[in-house]
GROMACS .gro file of C-alpha atoms in nm:
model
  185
    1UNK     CA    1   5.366   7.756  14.199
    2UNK     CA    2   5.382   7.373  14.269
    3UNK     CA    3   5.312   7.283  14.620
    4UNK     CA    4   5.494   6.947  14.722
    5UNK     CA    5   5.225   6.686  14.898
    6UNK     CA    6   5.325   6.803  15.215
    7UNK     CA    7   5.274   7.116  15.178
    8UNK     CA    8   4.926   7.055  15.009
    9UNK     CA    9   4.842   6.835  15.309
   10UNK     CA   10   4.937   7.089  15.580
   11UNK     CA   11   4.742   7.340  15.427
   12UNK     CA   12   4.400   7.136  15.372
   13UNK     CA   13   4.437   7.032  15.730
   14UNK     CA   14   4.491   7.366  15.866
   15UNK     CA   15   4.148   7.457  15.630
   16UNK     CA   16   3.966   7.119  15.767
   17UNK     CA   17   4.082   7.074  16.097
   18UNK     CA   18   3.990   7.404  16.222
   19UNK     CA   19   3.755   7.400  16.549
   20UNK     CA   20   3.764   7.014  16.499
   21UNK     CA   21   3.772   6.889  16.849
   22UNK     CA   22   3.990   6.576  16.921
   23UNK     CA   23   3.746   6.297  16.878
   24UNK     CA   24   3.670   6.471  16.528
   25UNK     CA   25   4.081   6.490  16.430
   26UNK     CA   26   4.075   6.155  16.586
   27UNK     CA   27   3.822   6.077  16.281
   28UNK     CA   28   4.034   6.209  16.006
   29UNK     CA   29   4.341   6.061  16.102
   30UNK     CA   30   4.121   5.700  16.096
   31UNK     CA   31   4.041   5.827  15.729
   32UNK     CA   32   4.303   5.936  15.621
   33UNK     CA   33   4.455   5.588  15.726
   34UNK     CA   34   4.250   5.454  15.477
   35UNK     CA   35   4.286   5.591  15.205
   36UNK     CA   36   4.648   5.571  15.250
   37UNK     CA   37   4.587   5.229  15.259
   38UNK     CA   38   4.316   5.251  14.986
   39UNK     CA   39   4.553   5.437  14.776
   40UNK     CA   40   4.865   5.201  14.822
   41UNK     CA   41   4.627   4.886  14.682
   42UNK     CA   42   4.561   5.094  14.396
   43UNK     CA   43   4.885   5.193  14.309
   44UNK     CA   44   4.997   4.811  14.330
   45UNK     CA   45   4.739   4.724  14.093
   46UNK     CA   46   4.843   4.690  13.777
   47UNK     CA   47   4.561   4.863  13.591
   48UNK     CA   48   4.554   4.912  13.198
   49UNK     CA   49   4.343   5.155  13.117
   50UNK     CA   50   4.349   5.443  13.363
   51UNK     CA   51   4.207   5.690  13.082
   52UNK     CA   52   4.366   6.059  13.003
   53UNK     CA   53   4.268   6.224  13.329
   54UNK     CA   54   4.297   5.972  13.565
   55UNK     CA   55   4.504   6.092  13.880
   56UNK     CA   56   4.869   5.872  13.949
   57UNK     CA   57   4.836   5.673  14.184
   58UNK     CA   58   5.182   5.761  14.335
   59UNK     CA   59   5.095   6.106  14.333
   60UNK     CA   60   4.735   6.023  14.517
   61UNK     CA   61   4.927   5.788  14.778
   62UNK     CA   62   5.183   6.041  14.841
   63UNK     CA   63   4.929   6.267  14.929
   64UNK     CA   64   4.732   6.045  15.152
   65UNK     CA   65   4.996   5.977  15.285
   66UNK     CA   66   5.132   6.313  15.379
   67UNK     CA   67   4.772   6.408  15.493
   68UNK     CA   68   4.759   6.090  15.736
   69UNK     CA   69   5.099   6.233  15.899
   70UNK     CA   70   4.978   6.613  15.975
   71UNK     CA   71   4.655   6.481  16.072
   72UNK     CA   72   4.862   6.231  16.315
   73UNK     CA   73   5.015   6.538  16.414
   74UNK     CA   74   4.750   6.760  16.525
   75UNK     CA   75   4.583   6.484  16.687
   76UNK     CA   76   4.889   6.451  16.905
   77UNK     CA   77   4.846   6.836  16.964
   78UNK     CA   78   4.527   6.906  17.057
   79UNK     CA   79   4.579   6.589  17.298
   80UNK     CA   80   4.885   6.706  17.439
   81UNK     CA   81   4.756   7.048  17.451
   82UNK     CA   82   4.423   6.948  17.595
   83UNK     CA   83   4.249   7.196  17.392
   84UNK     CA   84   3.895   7.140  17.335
   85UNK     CA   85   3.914   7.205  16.966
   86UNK     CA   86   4.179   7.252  16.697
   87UNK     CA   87   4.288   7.614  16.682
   88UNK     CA   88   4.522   7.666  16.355
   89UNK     CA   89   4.627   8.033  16.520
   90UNK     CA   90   4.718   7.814  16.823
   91UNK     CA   91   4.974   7.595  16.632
   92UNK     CA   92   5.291   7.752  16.651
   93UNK     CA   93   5.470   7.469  16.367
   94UNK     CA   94   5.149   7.490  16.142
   95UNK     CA   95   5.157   7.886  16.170
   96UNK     CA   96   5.553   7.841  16.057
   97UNK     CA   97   5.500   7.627  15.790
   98UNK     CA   98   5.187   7.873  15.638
   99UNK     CA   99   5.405   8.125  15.660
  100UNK     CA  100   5.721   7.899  15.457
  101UNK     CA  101   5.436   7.860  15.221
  102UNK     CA  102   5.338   8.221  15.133
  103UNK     CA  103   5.652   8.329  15.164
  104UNK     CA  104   5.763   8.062  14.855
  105UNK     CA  105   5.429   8.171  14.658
  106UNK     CA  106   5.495   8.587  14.741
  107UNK     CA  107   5.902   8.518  14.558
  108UNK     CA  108   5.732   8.302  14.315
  109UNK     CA  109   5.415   8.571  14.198
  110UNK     CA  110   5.714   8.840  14.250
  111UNK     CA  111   5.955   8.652  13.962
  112UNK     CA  112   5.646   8.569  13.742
  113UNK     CA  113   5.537   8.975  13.755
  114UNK     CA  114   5.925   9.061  13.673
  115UNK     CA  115   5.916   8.808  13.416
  116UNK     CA  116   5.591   8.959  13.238
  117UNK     CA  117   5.742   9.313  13.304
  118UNK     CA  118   6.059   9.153  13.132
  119UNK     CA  119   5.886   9.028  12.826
  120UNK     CA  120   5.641   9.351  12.805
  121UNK     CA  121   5.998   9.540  12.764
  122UNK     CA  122   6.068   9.297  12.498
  123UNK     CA  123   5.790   9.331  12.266
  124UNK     CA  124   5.863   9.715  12.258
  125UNK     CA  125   6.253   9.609  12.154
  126UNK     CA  126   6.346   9.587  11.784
  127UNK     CA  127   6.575   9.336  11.666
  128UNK     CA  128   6.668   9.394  11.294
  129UNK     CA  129   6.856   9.210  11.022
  130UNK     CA  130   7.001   9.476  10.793
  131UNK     CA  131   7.140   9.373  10.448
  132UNK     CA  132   7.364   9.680  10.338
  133UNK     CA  133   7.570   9.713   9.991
  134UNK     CA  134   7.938   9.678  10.011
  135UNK     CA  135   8.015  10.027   9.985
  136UNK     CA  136   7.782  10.123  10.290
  137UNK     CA  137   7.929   9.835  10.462
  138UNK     CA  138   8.286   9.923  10.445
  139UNK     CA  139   8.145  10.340  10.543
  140UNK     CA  140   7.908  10.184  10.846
  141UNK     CA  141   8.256   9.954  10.945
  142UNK     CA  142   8.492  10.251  10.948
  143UNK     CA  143   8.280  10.505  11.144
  144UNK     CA  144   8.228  10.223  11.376
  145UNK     CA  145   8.603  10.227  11.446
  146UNK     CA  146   8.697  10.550  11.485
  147UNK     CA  147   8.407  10.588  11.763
  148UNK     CA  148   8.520  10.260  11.927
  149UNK     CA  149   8.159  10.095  11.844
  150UNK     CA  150   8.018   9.807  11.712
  151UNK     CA  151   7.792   9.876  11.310
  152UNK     CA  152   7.497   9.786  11.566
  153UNK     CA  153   7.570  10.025  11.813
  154UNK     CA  154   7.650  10.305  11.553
  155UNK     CA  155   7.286  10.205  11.377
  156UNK     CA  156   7.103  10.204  11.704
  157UNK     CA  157   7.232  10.626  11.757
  158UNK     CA  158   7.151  10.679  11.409
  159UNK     CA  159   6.803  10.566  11.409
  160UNK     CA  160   6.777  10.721  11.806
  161UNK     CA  161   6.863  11.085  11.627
  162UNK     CA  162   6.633  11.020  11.279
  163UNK     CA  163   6.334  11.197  11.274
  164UNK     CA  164   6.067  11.226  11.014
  165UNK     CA  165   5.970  11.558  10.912
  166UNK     CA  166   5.628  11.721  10.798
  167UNK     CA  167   5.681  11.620  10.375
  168UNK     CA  168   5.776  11.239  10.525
  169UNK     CA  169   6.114  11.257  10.479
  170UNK     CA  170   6.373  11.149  10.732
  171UNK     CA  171   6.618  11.335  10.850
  172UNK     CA  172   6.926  11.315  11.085
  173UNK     CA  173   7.075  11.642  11.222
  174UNK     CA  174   7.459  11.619  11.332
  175UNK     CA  175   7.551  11.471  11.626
  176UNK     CA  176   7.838  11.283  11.810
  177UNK     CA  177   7.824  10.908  11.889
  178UNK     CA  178   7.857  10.821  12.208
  179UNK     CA  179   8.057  10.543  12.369
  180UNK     CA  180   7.913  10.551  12.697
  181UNK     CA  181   7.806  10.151  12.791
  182UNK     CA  182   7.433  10.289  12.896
  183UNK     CA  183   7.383  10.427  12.551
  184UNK     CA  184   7.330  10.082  12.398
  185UNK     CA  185   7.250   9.772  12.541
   0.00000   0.00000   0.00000
C-alpha cells in the first residue's frame, strides 16, 4: 500500500516526536523548515544528471513539506496543551489519523490475500481448447440442446463423471446432465 506524503509524515512524527518535549518539537519544526526550503532549491535546479536512483525532488519537497506542517502541528499542541512532552496516545487527531491509516492498510492486505486466494483457485482451473471432428461436433452440439447447455458445459459433466479404472482405461457410467447454474461456472 502507497502512503500519500502526509500520511508518511504523520506517521514518522508520531514515531519521532514521541516524549519530545516542546523545545525539542520546537527543533524539528526549525528542521524541517529547512529542508523544505533545502528541498524547494533543489527541485528548482535544473540538474542533468540525477542518476537511476536518485529521489524526485517533488516527491522529497512534498514530503518535507508535509513533515514541516504536522511537526507545526504538534508544536502548537504540546504548547497549547502545556504538556511537558509529546504524548502520541495523548493526541486525539494523530490517534484518528493512525487509525485512518491501518484501517486503509488492514482493506488493502485483506484484497491482496483474496486476490492470492483468487489466483491460487486459478491455477487449479483448467481451461482447454478442444479440436473435435465434424461428426463429434454436430453429436457434442445436439446433446447440448436438448439439455439446454452450452458443448462446454456438457464437456465439463462429462469429464466431472470420467473416471479411470485399474487397466487405465476411462470410463463414464450413465448419468443425467444437469442444468442447475452452480454446476458450471
Amino acid at each position: 500500500m502507497i502512503w500519500n506524503p502526509r500520511d508518511l509524515a504523520r506517521d514518522t512524527v508520531r514515531r519521532q516526536g514521541a516524549g519530545l518535549s516542546a523545545v525539542q518539537v520546537a527543533a524539528k519544526v526549525a528542521e524541517a523548515a529547512a529542508r523544505k526550503r533545502e528541498t524547494r532549491e533543489q527541485m528548482d535546479c535544473a540538474l542533468v544528471d540525477r542518476g537511476p536512483y536518485a529521489t524526485d525532488p517533488r516527491e522529497l519537497a512534498e514530503l518535507w513539506e508535509a513533515r514541516h506542517t504536522e511537526w507545526c502541528r504538534v508544536g502548537t499542541l504540546v504548547e497549547a496543551s502545556s504538556w511537558t512532552s509529546y504524548d502520541p496516545a495523548q493526541d486525539d487527531q494523530g490517534t484518528s489519523w493512525a487509525r485512518e491509516r491501518d484501517t486503509r492498510r488492514q482493506g488493502a492486505l485483506q484484497r491482496h490475500e483474496a486476490w492470492v486466494r483468487e489466483r491460487q483457485d486459478a491455477k487449479d482451473e483448467v481451461h482447454a481448447q478442444v479440436w473435435l471432428s465434424a461428426d463429434v461436433s454436430r453429436r457434442l452440439r445436439a446433446i447440448a440442446a436438448r439439455a439446454g447447455l452450452s458443448a462446454e458445459q456438457v464437456l465439463a459433466q462429462l469429464a466431472g463423471q470420467a473416471r479411470m479404472n485399474d487397466d487405465s482405461r476411462v470410463a463414464v457410467e450413465a448419468f443425467t446432465l444437469s442444468t442447475g447454474e452452480d454446476t458450471y461456472r
